XYZ file of C-alpha atoms in Angstrom:
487
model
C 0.796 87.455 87.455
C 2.144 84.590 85.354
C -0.054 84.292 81.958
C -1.147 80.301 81.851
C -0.387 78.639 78.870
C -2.949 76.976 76.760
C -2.247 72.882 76.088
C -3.662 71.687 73.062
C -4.335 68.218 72.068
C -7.278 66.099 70.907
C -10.263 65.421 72.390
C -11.226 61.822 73.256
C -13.850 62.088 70.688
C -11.843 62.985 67.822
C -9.445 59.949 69.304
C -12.277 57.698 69.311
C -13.362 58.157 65.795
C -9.288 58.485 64.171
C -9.322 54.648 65.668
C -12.447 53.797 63.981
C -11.273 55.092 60.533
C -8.268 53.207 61.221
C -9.725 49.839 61.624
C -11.870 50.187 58.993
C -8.887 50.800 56.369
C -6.963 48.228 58.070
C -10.162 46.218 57.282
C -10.316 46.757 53.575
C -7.150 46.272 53.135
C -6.991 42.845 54.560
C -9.766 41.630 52.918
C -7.936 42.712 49.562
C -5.115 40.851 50.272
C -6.957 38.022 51.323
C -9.071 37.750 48.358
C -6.607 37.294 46.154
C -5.695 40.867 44.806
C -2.078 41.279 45.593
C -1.433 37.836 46.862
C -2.880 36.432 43.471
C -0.762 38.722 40.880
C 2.173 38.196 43.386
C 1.579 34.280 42.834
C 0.689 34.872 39.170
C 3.865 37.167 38.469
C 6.067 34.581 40.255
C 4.539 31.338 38.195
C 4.961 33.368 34.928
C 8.457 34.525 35.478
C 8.765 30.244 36.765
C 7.410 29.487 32.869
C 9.400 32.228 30.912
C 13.000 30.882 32.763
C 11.973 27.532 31.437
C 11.565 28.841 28.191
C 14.551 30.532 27.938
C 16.337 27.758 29.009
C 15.070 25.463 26.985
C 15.644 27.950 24.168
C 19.231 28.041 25.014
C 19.932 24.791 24.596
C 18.118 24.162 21.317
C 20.176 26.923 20.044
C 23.321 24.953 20.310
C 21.457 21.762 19.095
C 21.335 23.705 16.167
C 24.596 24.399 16.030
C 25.576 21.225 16.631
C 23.166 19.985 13.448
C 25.090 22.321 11.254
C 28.134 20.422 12.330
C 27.808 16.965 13.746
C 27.803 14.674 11.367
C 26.137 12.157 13.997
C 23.506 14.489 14.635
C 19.863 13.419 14.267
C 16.421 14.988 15.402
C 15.093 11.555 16.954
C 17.673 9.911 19.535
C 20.393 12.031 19.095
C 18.724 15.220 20.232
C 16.716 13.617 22.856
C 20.116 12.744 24.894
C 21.338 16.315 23.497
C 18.523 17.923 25.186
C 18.553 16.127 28.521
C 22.076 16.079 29.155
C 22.377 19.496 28.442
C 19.550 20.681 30.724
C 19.109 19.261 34.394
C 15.493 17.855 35.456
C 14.705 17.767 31.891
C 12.720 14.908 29.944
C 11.673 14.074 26.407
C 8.001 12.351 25.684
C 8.162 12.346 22.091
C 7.330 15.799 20.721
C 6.777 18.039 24.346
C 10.089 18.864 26.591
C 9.379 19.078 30.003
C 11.504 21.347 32.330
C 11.621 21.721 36.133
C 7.747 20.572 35.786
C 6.651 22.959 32.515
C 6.159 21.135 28.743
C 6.764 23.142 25.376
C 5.923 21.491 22.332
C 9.481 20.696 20.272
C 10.018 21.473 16.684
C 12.803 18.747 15.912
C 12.868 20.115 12.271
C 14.876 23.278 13.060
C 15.425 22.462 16.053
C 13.139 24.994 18.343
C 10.566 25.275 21.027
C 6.791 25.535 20.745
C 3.646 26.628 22.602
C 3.257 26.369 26.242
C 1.524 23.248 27.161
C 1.217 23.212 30.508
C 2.188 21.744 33.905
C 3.421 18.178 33.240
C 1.007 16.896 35.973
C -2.371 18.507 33.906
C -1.352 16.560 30.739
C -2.860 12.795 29.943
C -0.677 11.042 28.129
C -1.349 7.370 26.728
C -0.611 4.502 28.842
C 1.275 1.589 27.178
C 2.408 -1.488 28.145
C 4.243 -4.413 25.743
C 4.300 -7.922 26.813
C 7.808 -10.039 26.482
C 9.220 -10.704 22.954
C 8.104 -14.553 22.290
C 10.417 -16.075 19.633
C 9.041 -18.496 16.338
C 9.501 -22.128 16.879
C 11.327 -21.689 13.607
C 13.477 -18.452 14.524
C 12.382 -16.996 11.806
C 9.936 -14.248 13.902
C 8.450 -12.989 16.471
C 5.858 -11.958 18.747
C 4.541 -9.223 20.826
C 1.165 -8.027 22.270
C 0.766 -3.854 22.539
C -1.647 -3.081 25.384
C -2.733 1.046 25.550
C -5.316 2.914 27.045
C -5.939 6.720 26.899
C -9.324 7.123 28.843
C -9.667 11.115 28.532
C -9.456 12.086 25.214
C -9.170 8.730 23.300
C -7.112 7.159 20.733
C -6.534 8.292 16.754
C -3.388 6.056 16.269
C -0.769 3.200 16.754
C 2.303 3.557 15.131
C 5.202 0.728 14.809
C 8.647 2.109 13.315
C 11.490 1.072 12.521
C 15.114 3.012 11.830
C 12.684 5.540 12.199
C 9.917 4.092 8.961
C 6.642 3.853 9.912
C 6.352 -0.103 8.702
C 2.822 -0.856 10.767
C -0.171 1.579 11.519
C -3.617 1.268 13.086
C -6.565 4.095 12.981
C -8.719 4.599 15.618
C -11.724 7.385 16.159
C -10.717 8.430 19.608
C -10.401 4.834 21.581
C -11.263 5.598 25.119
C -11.462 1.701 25.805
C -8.307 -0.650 26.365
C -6.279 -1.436 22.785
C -5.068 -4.836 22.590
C -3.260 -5.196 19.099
C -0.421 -8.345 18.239
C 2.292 -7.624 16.055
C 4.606 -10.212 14.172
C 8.326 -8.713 14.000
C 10.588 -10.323 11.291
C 13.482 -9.015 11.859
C 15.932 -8.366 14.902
C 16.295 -4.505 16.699
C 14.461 -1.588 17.896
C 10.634 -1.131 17.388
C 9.535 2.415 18.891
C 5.984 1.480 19.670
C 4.325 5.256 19.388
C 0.656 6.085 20.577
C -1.525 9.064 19.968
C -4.253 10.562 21.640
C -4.192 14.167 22.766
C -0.039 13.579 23.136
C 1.666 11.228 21.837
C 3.475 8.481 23.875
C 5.799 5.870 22.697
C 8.111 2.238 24.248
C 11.009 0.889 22.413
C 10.699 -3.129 22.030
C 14.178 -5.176 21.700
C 13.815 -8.377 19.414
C 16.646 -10.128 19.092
C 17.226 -14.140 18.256
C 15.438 -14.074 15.017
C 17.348 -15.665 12.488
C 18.283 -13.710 9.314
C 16.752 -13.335 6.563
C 16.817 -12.612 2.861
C 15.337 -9.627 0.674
C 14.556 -9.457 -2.936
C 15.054 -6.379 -5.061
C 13.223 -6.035 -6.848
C 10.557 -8.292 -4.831
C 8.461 -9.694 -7.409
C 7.559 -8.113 -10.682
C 3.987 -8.319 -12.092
C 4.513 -7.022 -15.411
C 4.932 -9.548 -18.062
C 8.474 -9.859 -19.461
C 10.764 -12.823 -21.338
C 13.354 -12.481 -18.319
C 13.487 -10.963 -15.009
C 16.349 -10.522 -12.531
C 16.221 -9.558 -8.487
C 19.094 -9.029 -6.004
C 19.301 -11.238 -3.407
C 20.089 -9.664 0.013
C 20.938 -10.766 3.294
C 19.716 -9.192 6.426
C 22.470 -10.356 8.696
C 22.561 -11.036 12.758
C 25.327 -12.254 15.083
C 24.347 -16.142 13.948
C 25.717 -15.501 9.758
C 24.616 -16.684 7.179
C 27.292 -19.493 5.600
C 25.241 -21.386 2.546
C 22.576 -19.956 0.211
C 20.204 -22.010 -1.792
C 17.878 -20.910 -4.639
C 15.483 -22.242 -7.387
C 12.171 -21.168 -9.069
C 8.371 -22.744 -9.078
C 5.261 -21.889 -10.276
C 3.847 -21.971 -6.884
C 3.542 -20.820 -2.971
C 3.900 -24.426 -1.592
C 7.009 -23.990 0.082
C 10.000 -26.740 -1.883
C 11.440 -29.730 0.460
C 14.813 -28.484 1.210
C 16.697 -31.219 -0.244
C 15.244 -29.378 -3.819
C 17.783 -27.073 -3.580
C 20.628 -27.459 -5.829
C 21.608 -23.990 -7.471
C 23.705 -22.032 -4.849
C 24.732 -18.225 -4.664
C 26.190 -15.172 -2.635
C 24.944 -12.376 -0.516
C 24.662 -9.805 -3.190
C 24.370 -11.635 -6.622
C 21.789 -11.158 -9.003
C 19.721 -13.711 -10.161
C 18.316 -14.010 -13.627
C 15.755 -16.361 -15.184
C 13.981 -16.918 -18.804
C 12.646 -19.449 -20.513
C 9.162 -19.589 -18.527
C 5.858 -18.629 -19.164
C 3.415 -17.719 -16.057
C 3.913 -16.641 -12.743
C 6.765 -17.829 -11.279
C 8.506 -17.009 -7.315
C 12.316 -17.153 -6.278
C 13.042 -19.229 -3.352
C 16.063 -19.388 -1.086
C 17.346 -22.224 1.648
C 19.772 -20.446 3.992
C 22.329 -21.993 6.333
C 23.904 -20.040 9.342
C 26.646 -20.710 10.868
C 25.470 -22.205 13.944
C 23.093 -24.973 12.321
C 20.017 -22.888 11.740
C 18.579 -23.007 8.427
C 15.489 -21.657 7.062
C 13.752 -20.569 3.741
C 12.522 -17.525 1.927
C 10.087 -16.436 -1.045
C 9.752 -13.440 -3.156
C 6.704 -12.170 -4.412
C 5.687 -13.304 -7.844
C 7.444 -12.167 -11.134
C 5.654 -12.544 -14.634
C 7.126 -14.487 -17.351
C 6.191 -15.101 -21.212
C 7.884 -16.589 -23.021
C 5.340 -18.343 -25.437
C 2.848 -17.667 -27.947
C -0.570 -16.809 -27.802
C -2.709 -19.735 -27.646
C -5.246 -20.013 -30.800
C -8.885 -21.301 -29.712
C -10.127 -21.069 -33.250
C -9.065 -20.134 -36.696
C -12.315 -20.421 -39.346
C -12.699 -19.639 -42.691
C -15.898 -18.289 -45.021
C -16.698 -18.228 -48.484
C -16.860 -14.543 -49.105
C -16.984 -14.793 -52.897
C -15.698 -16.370 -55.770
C -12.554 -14.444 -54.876
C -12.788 -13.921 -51.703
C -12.366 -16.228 -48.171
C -13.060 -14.166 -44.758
C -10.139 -15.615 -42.127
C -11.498 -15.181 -38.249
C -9.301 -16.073 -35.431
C -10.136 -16.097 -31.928
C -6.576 -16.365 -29.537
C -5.482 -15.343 -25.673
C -1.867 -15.029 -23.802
C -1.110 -14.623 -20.617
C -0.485 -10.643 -21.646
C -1.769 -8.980 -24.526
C -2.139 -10.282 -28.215
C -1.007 -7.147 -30.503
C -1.184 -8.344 -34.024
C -2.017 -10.870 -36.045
C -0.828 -11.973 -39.698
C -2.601 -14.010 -42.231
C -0.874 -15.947 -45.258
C -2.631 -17.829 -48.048
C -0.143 -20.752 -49.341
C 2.331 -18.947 -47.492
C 2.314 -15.409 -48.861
C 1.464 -12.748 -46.664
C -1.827 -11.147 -47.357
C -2.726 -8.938 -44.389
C -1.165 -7.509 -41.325
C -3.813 -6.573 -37.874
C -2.228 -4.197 -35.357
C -4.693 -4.804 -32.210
C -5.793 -1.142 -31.769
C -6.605 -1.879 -27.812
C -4.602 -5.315 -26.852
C -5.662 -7.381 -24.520
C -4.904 -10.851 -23.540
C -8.233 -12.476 -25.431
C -8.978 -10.915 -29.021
C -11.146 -12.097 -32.046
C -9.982 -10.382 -35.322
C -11.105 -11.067 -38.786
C -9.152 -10.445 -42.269
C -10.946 -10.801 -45.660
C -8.724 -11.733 -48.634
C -9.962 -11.238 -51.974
C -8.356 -11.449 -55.544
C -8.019 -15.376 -55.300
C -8.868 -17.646 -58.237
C -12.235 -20.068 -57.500
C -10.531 -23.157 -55.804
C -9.043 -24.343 -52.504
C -6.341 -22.627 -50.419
C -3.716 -23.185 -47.428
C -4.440 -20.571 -45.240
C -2.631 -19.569 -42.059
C -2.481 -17.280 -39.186
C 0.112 -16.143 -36.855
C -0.490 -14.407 -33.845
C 1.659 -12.443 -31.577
C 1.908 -11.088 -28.124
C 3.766 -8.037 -26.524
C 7.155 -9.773 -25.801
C 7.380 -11.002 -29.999
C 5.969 -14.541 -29.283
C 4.173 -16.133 -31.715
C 2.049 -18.906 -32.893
C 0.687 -20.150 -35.625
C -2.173 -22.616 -37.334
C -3.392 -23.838 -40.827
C -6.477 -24.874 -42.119
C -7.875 -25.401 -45.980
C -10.266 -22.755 -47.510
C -12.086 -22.597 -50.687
C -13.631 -19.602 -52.399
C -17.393 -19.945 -53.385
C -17.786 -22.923 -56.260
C -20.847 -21.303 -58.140
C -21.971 -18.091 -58.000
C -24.252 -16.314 -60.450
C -24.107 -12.852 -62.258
C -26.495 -10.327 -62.745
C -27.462 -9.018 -66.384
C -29.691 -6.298 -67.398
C -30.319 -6.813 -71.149
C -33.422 -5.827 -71.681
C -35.581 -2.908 -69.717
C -37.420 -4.947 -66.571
C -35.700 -8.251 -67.741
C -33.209 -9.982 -65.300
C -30.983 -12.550 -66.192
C -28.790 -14.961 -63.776
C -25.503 -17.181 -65.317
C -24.144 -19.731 -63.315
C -20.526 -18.992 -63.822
C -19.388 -23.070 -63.460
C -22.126 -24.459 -65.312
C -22.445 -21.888 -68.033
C -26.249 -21.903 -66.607
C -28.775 -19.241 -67.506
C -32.043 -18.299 -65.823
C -34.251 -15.851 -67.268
C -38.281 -14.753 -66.585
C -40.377 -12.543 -68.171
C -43.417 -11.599 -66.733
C -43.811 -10.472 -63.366
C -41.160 -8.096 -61.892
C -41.015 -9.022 -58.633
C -40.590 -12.913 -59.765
C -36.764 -13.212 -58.909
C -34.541 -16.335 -58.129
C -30.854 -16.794 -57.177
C -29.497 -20.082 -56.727
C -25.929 -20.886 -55.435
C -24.769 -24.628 -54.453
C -22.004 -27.219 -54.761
C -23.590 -29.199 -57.612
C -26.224 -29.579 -60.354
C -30.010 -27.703 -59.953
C -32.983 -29.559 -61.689
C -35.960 -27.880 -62.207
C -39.237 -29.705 -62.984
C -41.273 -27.834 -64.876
C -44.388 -29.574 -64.676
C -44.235 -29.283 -60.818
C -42.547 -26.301 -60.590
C -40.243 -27.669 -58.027
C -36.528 -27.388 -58.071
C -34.035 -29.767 -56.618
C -30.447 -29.735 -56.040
C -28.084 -33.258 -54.841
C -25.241 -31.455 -53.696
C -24.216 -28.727 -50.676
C -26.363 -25.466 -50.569
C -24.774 -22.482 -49.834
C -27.226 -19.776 -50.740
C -31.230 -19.546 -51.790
C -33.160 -17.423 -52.466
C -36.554 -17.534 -54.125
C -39.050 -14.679 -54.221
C -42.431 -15.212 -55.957
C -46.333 -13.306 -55.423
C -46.824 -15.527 -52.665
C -43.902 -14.869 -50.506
C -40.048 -15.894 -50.102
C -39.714 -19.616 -49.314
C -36.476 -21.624 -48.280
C -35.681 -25.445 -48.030
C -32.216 -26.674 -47.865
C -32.742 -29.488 -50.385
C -35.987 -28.871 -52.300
C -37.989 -25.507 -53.438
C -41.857 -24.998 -54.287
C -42.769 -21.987 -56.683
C -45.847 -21.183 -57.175
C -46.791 -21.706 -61.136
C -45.944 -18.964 -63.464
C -49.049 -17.098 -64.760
C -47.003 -16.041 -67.425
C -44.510 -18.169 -69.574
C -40.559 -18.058 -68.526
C -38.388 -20.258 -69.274
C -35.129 -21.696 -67.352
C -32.411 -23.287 -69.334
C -29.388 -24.578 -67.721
C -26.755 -25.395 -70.524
């Protein structure tokens, strides 16, 4: 007998539940993929390796900028490496600072030149809107005008920049202006304006102005330090219409001349020097072009002084019987520094103003005069050496009495001009000084004392009290005998 052989396989159970595990791991794995497990670092991997090519190309190319920097003599980080940048790389663009390649932005370091930080997808970033109206030309051709419009409604705008040959020559500061930005600017002279806006990024237009007429610049432009003479280089800003005539003169004011004033004439380039005034003074030109156009220009204002201090007062005091106190009050369109004072001519004291400035009041006492009537004079300066002078007639004091002690509690008075003598005995505190022009009388039944000419100084001090008259004086009686003798 044949042995049967024993087929194995698997039972329809086992089949059943093998096709159960299967579906369930074809399950899970599904679900991973559609949940964004390997389908999300697949699309991660491949937008990261998208970012780091655009990198390295951008990277490439600024390398050779650089090495183009180091060697171009036309190179410059604004325009010139802006067209370096995009014709060396293809879908490429420059907005001001960020380069944007094949849809991915990098800040740009022009300094070096080098790239930045990833910024992101060109479409996630908000830059400023602007729009500039047309260029409207001065009736006089001597500006003109255009109207900036912006809005950044996201993050707002700081700042509105206007440039020119790449100076900032107009700026306006905003704290984060969400709403519309409507600002007017005058232009004065023809070419490019970049027209740069901030927010978040920066943005920026390029305006064209061209037809405005040229022009003339001062340098220096005005000068407002006081001098004797100034000078300033006139300078023509040129255009296609050139400049044929120029025109200048000086006034003391902002009222623009009639043309037909002009008379002096002069060159692009020639320096122009004036003295001889005092104040502030401006330079005006008249220029013709060579097509018809003419027009006129004014610097800013230069300080001249070229004339002495003006005196207000110059007084004189009797100081003493020697002596006359000199005061003089003077101002100057600068600064008064010193002042000088002569008596019949000779110089008797010299004032350096310790702190100048342009109104002073300084006094000078001279002493060691004989008693009579001088010439005195004073002459004042300013910073630049100008001077003036004025005179006026001074005396010294015409009487004035002495003091002598000869005896113990006795005081004696001599009227130096009259050879006059008062003396007291008595009461200590009994005491009388007398100084005038002319003769003193003294009644000495009445006790009062009289004097016909000028007063200049009294003084009478008795038990009852000090009393002053400028023409008569009541003592009290003496209790005591004293006796007043004028010789």
């Amino acid at each position: 007998m044949k042995k049967q052989e024993k087929i194995k396989g698997i039972t329809l159970i086992a089949l059943v539940v093998t096709i159960v595990v299967l579906l369930i791991l074809a399950g899970i794995t599904i679900q991973v993929i559609l949940q964004g497990g390997i389908i999300e670092t697949a699309g991660n991997a491949s937008e990261q390796y998208k970012i780091a090519a655009a990198r390295e190309k951008i990277s490439i190319t600024l390398s050779s900028a650089q090495m183009d920097k180091a060697t171009n003599i036309k190179y410059n980080q604004e325009d010139y490496l802006d067209e370096f940048i995009v014709n060396n790389m293809s879908n490429t663009e420059v907005i001001e600072d960020i380069v944007i390649t094949d849809g991915y932005a990098f800040e740009l370091d022009r300094s070096v030149p080098k790239i930045g930080e990833y910024l992101g997808k060109k479409e996630d970033l908000v830059f400023p809107e602007i729009t500039i109206s047309q260029v409207i030309l001065a009736v006089d051709s001597k500006s003109a005008t255009f109207t900036i419009t912006t809005k950044e409604k996201e993050n707002g705008i700081n700042k509105i920049e206007i440039l020119q040959e790449g100076h900032v020559i107009e700026s306006y500061e905003f704290a984060n202006e969400k709403q519309e930005i409507v600002k007017e600017y005058t232009a004065k002279q023809n070419g490019k304006y970049v027209i740069k806006v901030y927010a978040k990024y920066a943005a920026s237009k390029i305006v064209e102005v061209a037809g405005i007429m040229p022009s003339i610049s001062f340098e220096p432009n005005g000068n407002e330090e006081y001098k004797k003479e100034h000078s300033t280089k006139i300078k023509v800003i040129e255009t296609a219409d050139k400049v044929e005539t120029i025109k200048y003169q000086w006034t003391n004011s902002t009222k623009e001349p009639e043309k037909e004033t002009f008379q002096d004439t002069c060159q692009n380039g020639d320096i122009i020097t004036k003295n001889g005034l005092t104040g502030t003074y401006y330079l005006w030109t008249f220029i013709t072009t060579k097509t018809g156009k003419n027009a006129i220009w004014r610097s800013e204002g230069f300080n001249f002084d070229n004339e002495g201090p003006e005196i207000i007062s110059f007084t004189a005091q009797k100081y003493s019987g020697d002596g006359i106190t000199l005061t003089v009050n003077a101002q100057d369109v600068s600064k008064v520094v010193k002042c000088e004072y002569y008596v019949e001519d000779v110089l008797k004291d010299t004032i350096v103003v310790e702190n100048p400035t342009n109104v002073v009041i300084q006094n000078a006492t001279i002493s060691g005069l004989a008693m009579g009537t001088y010439t005195c004079k004073v002459k004042v300066y300013d910073e630049q050496g100008n001077s003036s002078e004025t005179s006026i007639s001074a005396a010294t004091k015409l009487h004035t009495w002495k003091i002598y002690t000869v005896n113990p509690g006795e005081t004696y008075y001599k009227q130096v001009t009259k050879n006059s003598t008062f003396s007291k005995s008595g009461y200590s505190n009994q005491a009388a000084r007398i100084e005038t022009s002319s003769s003193i009388n003294f009644d000495r039944q009445s006790g009062i004392y009289t004097c016909s000419g000028e007063l200049i100084k009294s003084i009478f001090e008795t038990q009852q009290g000090m009393k002053e008259n400028p023409t008569r004086y009541l003592l009290s009686r003496w209790n005591k005998m004293g006796s007043i003798c004028f010789l």
